[in-house]
mmCIF file of C-alpha atoms and ligand atoms in Angstrom:
data_model
loop_
_atom_site.group_PDB
_atom_site.id
_atom_site.type_symbol
_atom_site.label_atom_id
_atom_site.label_comp_id
_atom_site.label_asym_id
_atom_site.label_seq_id
_atom_site.Cartn_x
_atom_site.Cartn_y
_atom_site.Cartn_z
ATOM 1 C CA MET A 1 3.682 -13.943 13.156
ATOM 2 C CA LYS A 2 6.699 -15.679 11.671
ATOM 3 C CA ILE A 3 6.226 -16.126 7.909
ATOM 4 C CA THR A 4 9.589 -17.503 6.767
ATOM 5 C CA LYS A 5 13.004 -17.988 8.338
ATOM 6 C CA ASN A 6 13.715 -14.243 8.240
ATOM 7 C CA ILE A 7 10.392 -12.499 7.673
ATOM 8 C CA HIS A 8 7.730 -11.664 10.239
ATOM 9 C CA ALA A 9 4.302 -10.074 9.721
ATOM 10 C CA LEU A 10 2.737 -7.687 12.198
ATOM 11 C CA LYS A 11 -0.932 -6.768 11.787
ATOM 12 C CA ILE A 12 -1.705 -3.288 13.084
ATOM 13 C CA PRO A 13 -5.359 -2.341 13.640
ATOM 14 C CA PHE A 14 -6.450 1.277 13.448
ATOM 15 C CA LYS A 15 -9.536 3.436 13.083
ATOM 16 C CA VAL A 16 -10.253 6.162 10.548
ATOM 17 C CA ASN A 17 -12.800 8.876 11.354
ATOM 18 C CA ILE A 18 -14.401 9.136 7.942
ATOM 19 C CA SER A 19 -16.971 11.668 9.188
ATOM 20 C CA PRO A 20 -18.254 12.667 12.655
ATOM 21 C CA ASP A 21 -20.679 9.731 12.641
ATOM 22 C CA LYS A 22 -18.679 7.197 10.610
ATOM 23 C CA ILE A 23 -15.639 5.288 11.867
ATOM 24 C CA ALA A 24 -13.957 2.724 9.632
ATOM 25 C CA GLU A 25 -12.076 -0.149 11.292
ATOM 26 C CA ARG A 26 -8.975 -0.882 9.263
ATOM 27 C CA PHE A 27 -5.679 -2.687 9.579
ATOM 28 C CA VAL A 28 -2.317 -2.596 7.881
ATOM 29 C CA TYR A 29 0.542 -5.065 7.845
ATOM 30 C CA VAL A 30 4.112 -4.105 8.654
ATOM 31 C CA TYR A 31 6.782 -6.644 7.704
ATOM 32 C CA ILE A 32 9.910 -7.161 9.737
ATOM 33 C CA ILE A 33 12.894 -8.708 7.981
ATOM 34 C CA CYS A 34 15.497 -10.089 10.372
ATOM 35 C CA GLY A 35 19.097 -11.021 9.645
ATOM 36 C CA LYS A 36 22.253 -9.638 11.192
ATOM 37 C CA LYS A 37 20.295 -6.365 11.235
ATOM 38 C CA ILE A 38 16.571 -5.601 11.011
ATOM 39 C CA TRP A 39 14.772 -4.012 8.081
ATOM 40 C CA LEU A 40 11.141 -2.867 8.008
ATOM 41 C CA THR A 41 8.815 -2.550 5.072
ATOM 42 C CA ASP A 42 6.455 0.262 6.063
ATOM 43 C CA THR A 43 5.759 1.479 9.574
ATOM 44 C CA GLY A 44 1.971 1.431 10.104
ATOM 45 C CA VAL A 45 -0.005 4.415 11.377
ATOM 46 C CA ALA A 46 1.144 6.945 13.992
ATOM 47 C CA GLY A 47 1.754 5.256 17.331
ATOM 48 C CA SER A 48 2.618 1.835 15.847
ATOM 49 C CA LYS A 49 6.196 2.105 17.114
ATOM 50 C CA LYS A 50 5.354 0.426 20.420
ATOM 51 C CA MET A 51 3.718 -2.593 18.752
ATOM 52 C CA ILE A 52 6.647 -2.923 16.334
ATOM 53 C CA PHE A 53 9.267 -2.603 19.086
ATOM 54 C CA ASP A 54 7.393 -4.993 21.425
ATOM 55 C CA TYR A 55 7.255 -7.574 18.641
ATOM 56 C CA ILE A 56 10.950 -7.228 17.798
ATOM 57 C CA GLU A 57 11.870 -7.635 21.458
ATOM 58 C CA SER A 58 9.505 -10.611 21.825
ATOM 59 C CA ILE A 59 11.514 -12.507 19.195
ATOM 60 C CA GLY A 60 14.761 -11.767 21.024
ATOM 61 C CA LYS A 61 16.004 -9.026 18.720
ATOM 62 C CA ASN A 62 17.233 -5.543 19.479
ATOM 63 C CA ILE A 63 15.373 -2.487 18.196
ATOM 64 C CA ALA A 64 18.675 -0.597 17.884
ATOM 65 C CA ASP A 65 19.371 -2.932 14.939
ATOM 66 C CA ILE A 66 16.579 -1.482 12.763
ATOM 67 C CA GLU A 67 18.908 -0.399 9.983
ATOM 68 C CA SER A 68 16.439 0.673 7.314
ATOM 69 C CA ILE A 69 12.798 1.310 6.545
ATOM 70 C CA PHE A 70 11.776 0.419 2.990
ATOM 71 C CA LEU A 71 8.510 2.214 2.271
ATOM 72 C CA THR A 72 6.164 0.745 -0.333
ATOM 73 C CA HIS A 73 4.666 4.239 -0.804
ATOM 74 C CA SER A 74 3.868 7.435 1.064
ATOM 75 C CA HIS A 75 0.275 6.948 2.277
ATOM 76 C CA PRO A 76 -0.455 7.633 5.979
ATOM 77 C CA ASP A 77 -0.900 4.018 7.100
ATOM 78 C CA HIS A 78 2.552 3.155 5.701
ATOM 79 C CA ILE A 79 4.649 6.131 6.835
ATOM 80 C CA GLY A 80 2.733 6.896 10.048
ATOM 81 C CA SER A 81 5.394 5.816 12.572
ATOM 82 C CA ALA A 82 8.495 6.362 10.438
ATOM 83 C CA LYS A 83 9.345 9.603 12.207
ATOM 84 C CA SER A 84 9.656 8.204 15.736
ATOM 85 C CA ILE A 85 11.294 4.927 14.617
ATOM 86 C CA LYS A 86 13.902 6.859 12.641
ATOM 87 C CA GLN A 87 14.473 9.232 15.558
ATOM 88 C CA GLU A 88 14.934 6.443 18.067
ATOM 89 C CA CYS A 89 16.903 3.920 15.984
ATOM 90 C CA GLY A 90 18.641 6.138 13.434
ATOM 91 C CA SER A 91 17.151 3.992 10.658
ATOM 92 C CA LYS A 92 17.548 5.084 7.049
ATOM 93 C CA VAL A 93 14.357 5.647 5.041
ATOM 94 C CA TYR A 94 14.045 4.530 1.417
ATOM 95 C CA VAL A 95 11.241 5.229 -1.069
ATOM 96 C CA HIS A 96 10.608 5.669 -4.817
ATOM 97 C CA CYS A 97 11.391 9.181 -6.109
ATOM 98 C CA LEU A 98 7.730 9.822 -6.996
ATOM 99 C CA GLU A 99 6.726 9.432 -3.324
ATOM 100 C CA ARG A 100 9.537 11.439 -1.788
ATOM 101 C CA ASN A 101 7.731 14.810 -1.574
ATOM 102 C CA TRP A 102 4.786 13.355 0.305
ATOM 103 C CA VAL A 103 7.066 11.603 2.830
ATOM 104 C CA GLU A 104 9.197 14.671 3.418
ATOM 105 C CA ASP A 105 6.246 17.068 3.556
ATOM 106 C CA VAL A 106 3.155 15.482 5.051
ATOM 107 C CA ASP A 107 1.309 18.822 5.060
ATOM 108 C CA LEU A 108 1.712 18.889 1.280
ATOM 109 C CA GLN A 109 0.374 15.320 1.090
ATOM 110 C CA CYS A 110 -2.591 16.241 3.301
ATOM 111 C CA ALA A 111 -3.359 19.277 1.116
ATOM 112 C CA GLN A 112 -3.099 17.309 -2.137
ATOM 113 C CA ARG A 113 -4.715 14.071 -0.895
ATOM 114 C CA PRO A 114 -6.879 14.940 2.102
ATOM 115 C CA VAL A 115 -7.544 11.530 3.657
ATOM 116 C CA PRO A 116 -10.048 11.775 6.546
ATOM 117 C CA GLY A 117 -8.246 11.807 9.891
ATOM 118 C CA PHE A 118 -4.860 12.338 8.174
ATOM 119 C CA LYS A 119 -3.288 14.228 11.086
ATOM 120 C CA ASN A 120 -4.061 11.401 13.510
ATOM 121 C CA LEU A 121 -2.583 8.784 11.183
ATOM 122 C CA VAL A 122 0.843 10.332 10.617
ATOM 123 C CA GLU A 123 3.424 11.470 13.184
ATOM 124 C CA GLY A 124 5.080 13.927 10.817
ATOM 125 C CA SER A 125 7.374 14.490 7.877
ATOM 126 C CA VAL A 126 10.454 12.310 7.530
ATOM 127 C CA LYS A 127 13.685 12.964 5.678
ATOM 128 C CA VAL A 128 14.287 10.369 2.972
ATOM 129 C CA ASP A 129 17.814 8.930 2.921
ATOM 130 C CA GLY A 130 17.734 6.993 -0.321
ATOM 131 C CA ILE A 131 15.722 6.708 -3.526
ATOM 132 C CA LEU A 132 14.700 3.368 -4.996
ATOM 133 C CA LYS A 133 13.979 2.594 -8.625
ATOM 134 C CA ASP A 134 12.692 -0.360 -10.590
ATOM 135 C CA GLY A 135 15.287 -3.136 -10.797
ATOM 136 C CA ASP A 136 17.374 -2.001 -7.825
ATOM 137 C CA ILE A 137 18.741 -4.855 -5.737
ATOM 138 C CA VAL A 138 19.636 -4.083 -2.144
ATOM 139 C CA ASN A 139 21.882 -6.685 -0.482
ATOM 140 C CA LEU A 140 20.655 -6.878 3.097
ATOM 141 C CA ASP A 141 22.732 -9.799 4.296
ATOM 142 C CA GLU A 142 24.933 -12.492 2.751
ATOM 143 C CA ASN A 143 21.917 -14.517 1.681
ATOM 144 C CA LEU A 144 19.185 -11.941 1.790
ATOM 145 C CA SER A 145 18.442 -9.407 -0.922
ATOM 146 C CA LEU A 146 15.580 -7.094 -1.712
ATOM 147 C CA ARG A 147 14.687 -6.369 -5.335
ATOM 148 C CA VAL A 148 12.552 -3.351 -6.200
ATOM 149 C CA PHE A 149 9.659 -3.520 -8.671
ATOM 150 C CA HIS A 150 7.979 -0.230 -9.578
ATOM 151 C CA THR A 151 4.265 -1.040 -9.430
ATOM 152 C CA PRO A 152 2.371 2.245 -9.937
ATOM 153 C CA GLY A 153 -1.395 2.608 -10.022
ATOM 154 C CA HIS A 154 -2.368 2.680 -6.370
ATOM 155 C CA SER A 155 -0.002 5.675 -6.257
ATOM 156 C CA ASN A 156 2.555 6.911 -8.787
ATOM 157 C CA GLY A 157 5.588 5.687 -6.916
ATOM 158 C CA SER A 158 4.245 2.494 -5.336
ATOM 159 C CA VAL A 159 6.815 -0.284 -5.277
ATOM 160 C CA SER A 160 6.839 -3.976 -4.458
ATOM 161 C CA TYR A 161 9.780 -5.877 -2.994
ATOM 162 C CA LEU A 162 10.975 -9.377 -3.830
ATOM 163 C CA ILE A 163 13.008 -11.238 -1.220
ATOM 164 C CA LYS A 164 14.142 -13.911 -3.625
ATOM 165 C CA GLU A 165 15.964 -16.115 -1.126
ATOM 166 C CA GLU A 166 12.740 -16.536 0.875
ATOM 167 C CA GLY A 167 10.359 -16.698 -2.119
ATOM 168 C CA VAL A 168 8.489 -13.702 -0.720
ATOM 169 C CA LEU A 169 6.879 -10.859 -2.645
ATOM 170 C CA LEU A 170 5.831 -7.814 -0.612
ATOM 171 C CA CYS A 171 3.339 -5.873 -2.708
ATOM 172 C CA GLY A 172 2.185 -3.061 -0.389
ATOM 173 C CA ASP A 173 -1.140 -1.747 -1.670
ATOM 174 C CA SER A 174 -0.374 -2.584 -5.314
ATOM 175 C CA VAL A 175 -2.708 -5.587 -5.545
ATOM 176 C CA LEU A 176 -6.317 -4.649 -4.790
ATOM 177 C CA SER A 177 -8.309 -7.712 -3.728
ATOM 178 C CA SER A 178 -11.987 -7.949 -4.606
ATOM 179 C CA ASN A 179 -14.374 -6.036 -2.362
ATOM 180 C CA GLN A 180 -11.552 -4.120 -0.697
ATOM 181 C CA MET A 181 -11.996 -0.369 -0.618
ATOM 182 C CA PRO A 182 -11.120 0.878 -4.136
ATOM 183 C CA VAL A 183 -8.146 3.192 -3.620
ATOM 184 C CA PHE A 184 -5.924 3.993 -6.583
ATOM 185 C CA ASP A 185 -4.816 6.891 -8.774
ATOM 186 C CA ASP A 186 -4.667 5.107 -12.120
ATOM 187 C CA LEU A 187 -6.719 2.038 -12.994
ATOM 188 C CA ALA A 188 -4.816 1.043 -16.152
ATOM 189 C CA GLU A 189 -1.483 1.276 -14.345
ATOM 190 C CA SER A 190 -2.900 -0.773 -11.452
ATOM 191 C CA ILE A 191 -3.836 -3.559 -13.866
ATOM 192 C CA ASN A 192 -0.414 -3.405 -15.563
ATOM 193 C CA SER A 193 1.334 -3.588 -12.211
ATOM 194 C CA VAL A 194 -0.609 -6.682 -11.142
ATOM 195 C CA LYS A 195 0.276 -8.282 -14.477
ATOM 196 C CA LYS A 196 3.934 -7.350 -13.933
ATOM 197 C CA LEU A 197 3.941 -9.029 -10.502
ATOM 198 C CA GLU A 198 2.165 -12.060 -11.957
ATOM 199 C CA LYS A 199 5.185 -12.710 -14.197
ATOM 200 C CA ILE A 200 7.731 -12.937 -11.372
ATOM 201 C CA ASN A 201 8.914 -16.519 -10.966
ATOM 202 C CA ASP A 202 9.330 -18.512 -7.777
ATOM 203 C CA VAL A 203 7.046 -16.454 -5.548
ATOM 204 C CA GLU A 204 5.858 -18.755 -2.774
ATOM 205 C CA ILE A 205 4.301 -16.194 -0.453
ATOM 206 C CA LEU A 206 2.546 -12.931 -1.289
ATOM 207 C CA LEU A 207 2.500 -10.386 1.511
ATOM 208 C CA SER A 208 0.271 -7.379 1.001
ATOM 209 C CA SER A 209 -0.497 -4.515 3.351
ATOM 210 C CA TRP A 210 -4.246 -5.054 3.402
ATOM 211 C CA ASP A 211 -4.570 -8.792 3.209
ATOM 212 C CA ASP A 212 -3.476 -11.828 5.158
ATOM 213 C CA PRO A 213 -0.429 -13.739 3.861
ATOM 214 C CA CYS A 214 -1.178 -15.752 0.775
ATOM 215 C CA LYS A 215 0.650 -18.950 -0.133
ATOM 216 C CA ASN A 216 1.627 -20.520 -3.412
ATOM 217 C CA GLY A 217 -1.379 -22.079 -5.142
ATOM 218 C CA GLN A 218 -3.571 -19.103 -4.214
ATOM 219 C CA ILE A 219 -1.308 -16.339 -5.466
ATOM 220 C CA GLN A 220 -2.236 -16.555 -9.141
ATOM 221 C CA ASP A 221 -5.922 -16.492 -8.101
ATOM 222 C CA VAL A 222 -5.285 -13.312 -6.088
ATOM 223 C CA PHE A 223 -3.734 -11.637 -9.136
ATOM 224 C CA LYS A 224 -6.576 -12.763 -11.410
ATOM 225 C CA ASP A 225 -9.171 -11.689 -8.858
ATOM 226 C CA SER A 226 -7.528 -8.254 -8.645
ATOM 227 C CA VAL A 227 -7.590 -7.690 -12.407
ATOM 228 C CA ASP A 228 -11.250 -8.848 -12.513
ATOM 229 C CA TYR A 229 -12.177 -6.456 -9.690
ATOM 230 C CA LEU A 230 -10.375 -3.505 -11.295
ATOM 231 C CA THR A 231 -12.167 -4.283 -14.568
ATOM 232 C CA ARG A 232 -15.530 -4.413 -12.739
ATOM 233 C CA ILE A 233 -14.797 -1.035 -11.171
ATOM 234 C CA GLN A 234 -14.095 0.450 -14.597
ATOM 235 C CA GLN A 235 -17.357 -0.980 -15.951
ATOM 236 C CA ALA A 236 -19.315 0.348 -12.949
ATOM 237 C CA VAL A 237 -17.882 3.853 -13.451
ATOM 238 C CA GLN A 238 -18.746 3.722 -17.154
ATOM 239 C CA LYS A 239 -22.282 2.504 -16.430
ATOM 240 C CA VAL A 240 -23.032 5.101 -13.750
ATOM 241 C CA ALA A 241 -21.413 7.917 -15.775
ATOM 242 C CA ALA A 242 -23.615 7.059 -18.746
ATOM 243 C CA LYS A 243 -26.874 7.464 -16.834
ATOM 244 C CA GLU A 244 -26.235 9.763 -13.853
ATOM 245 C CA ASN A 245 -25.012 13.289 -13.400
ATOM 246 C CA THR A 246 -21.313 13.098 -12.561
ATOM 247 C CA SER A 247 -20.898 16.672 -11.319
ATOM 248 C CA ASP A 248 -21.402 15.846 -7.611
ATOM 249 C CA SER A 249 -18.396 13.607 -6.866
ATOM 250 C CA MET A 250 -19.774 12.205 -3.576
ATOM 251 C CA GLU A 251 -23.157 11.362 -5.148
ATOM 252 C CA PHE A 252 -21.329 9.777 -8.089
ATOM 253 C CA CYS A 253 -19.196 7.792 -5.630
ATOM 254 C CA LYS A 254 -22.319 6.620 -3.748
ATOM 255 C CA ASN A 255 -23.895 5.350 -6.964
ATOM 256 C CA ILE A 256 -20.781 3.410 -7.945
ATOM 257 C CA ILE A 257 -20.363 1.851 -4.489
ATOM 258 C CA SER A 258 -23.990 0.768 -4.713
ATOM 259 C CA GLU A 259 -23.486 -0.558 -8.267
ATOM 260 C CA LEU A 260 -20.510 -2.615 -7.004
ATOM 261 C CA LYS A 261 -22.596 -3.775 -3.989
ATOM 262 C CA LEU A 262 -19.906 -2.568 -1.580
ATOM 263 C CA PRO A 263 -20.651 -1.393 1.998
ATOM 264 C CA SER A 264 -21.756 2.235 2.406
ATOM 265 C CA VAL A 265 -18.751 3.025 4.640
ATOM 266 C CA MET A 266 -16.789 2.957 1.380
ATOM 267 C CA VAL A 267 -18.597 6.101 0.236
ATOM 268 C CA ASN A 268 -15.928 8.565 1.297
ATOM 269 C CA PRO A 269 -13.523 11.163 -0.137
ATOM 270 C CA ILE A 270 -10.823 8.527 -0.816
ATOM 271 C CA THR A 271 -13.004 6.342 -3.038
ATOM 272 C CA ALA A 272 -14.580 9.464 -4.581
ATOM 273 C CA ARG A 273 -11.061 10.468 -5.655
ATOM 274 C CA THR A 274 -10.476 6.965 -7.089
ATOM 275 C CA PHE A 275 -13.663 7.077 -9.192
ATOM 276 C CA GLN A 276 -12.888 10.613 -10.402
ATOM 277 C CA SER A 277 -9.524 9.319 -11.701
ATOM 278 C CA VAL A 278 -11.329 6.608 -13.682
ATOM 279 C CA LEU A 279 -13.956 9.079 -14.915
ATOM 280 C CA LYS A 280 -11.272 11.507 -16.110
ATOM 281 C CA LYS A 281 -9.685 8.779 -18.253
ATOM 282 C CA ILE A 282 -13.078 7.798 -19.722
ATOM 283 C CA GLN A 283 -13.882 11.436 -20.544
ATOM 284 C CA CYS A 284 -10.450 11.797 -22.220
ATOM 285 C CA VAL A 285 -11.278 8.846 -24.465
ATOM 286 C CA TYR A 286 -14.679 10.371 -25.350
ATOM 287 C CA THR A 287 -13.188 13.740 -26.247
ATOM 288 C CA GLU A 288 -10.131 12.505 -28.147
HETATM 289 ZN ZN1 LIG B 1 -1.860 3.269 0.008
#
């Protein structure tokens, strides 16, 4: 789907085996930036290469022109196909320094953040060619630049990208919309990052990994909605922690998902990890 003169969105569906009897249907967006060359933000899950290449060819472009892959972060549904795309096109891979280890060593990522079905979602480790930091501006073409905003919270090294000339902000997983599966490492940082993005001027289109493109007029509502949702999650964790035993993390997770009136498929190790991160911060405040 063409979004602006130079930016295209590709929605990639995939399935996650949460447990032997539970399969979650998910999707992730990959964005294709076209100019004299081609640049990708994220690569979808393992096996997405064909969809990405078919799309690029369908718009009359050449896959050999994929110069770089700008990762928003290291999670499986973002780095999944980076290995084969890099191998085939010789593309350079860029990411924030705090995500580098998990891109270059996916076994380490799987051990430290064991997402269900991890091995099926990622093709393998990928060598990072360049490190991005907050404020970096990468000149893609004469009239096309990519500015990096460090937006931690969802993960430590999550970044968002502003393509100023097109009025487009690519936020990866940094903006959690209401009723989406709560996945983040630090709630306070997530809120700060949304507020940071909210202050960027002249954003006409917001492109996230988990949501359909959002146009000017709705964008501020999306940011507000995200902060409200994150605040509700914090309150739910506080409420459940005050009355239930928190020692069984899956039971604790189940109670919070129910408190938030979210679907039961969201009771899983990923959200359990999210709620434990919030709980840890609350317990720190109590003991300080
Ligand atoms: Zn993620």
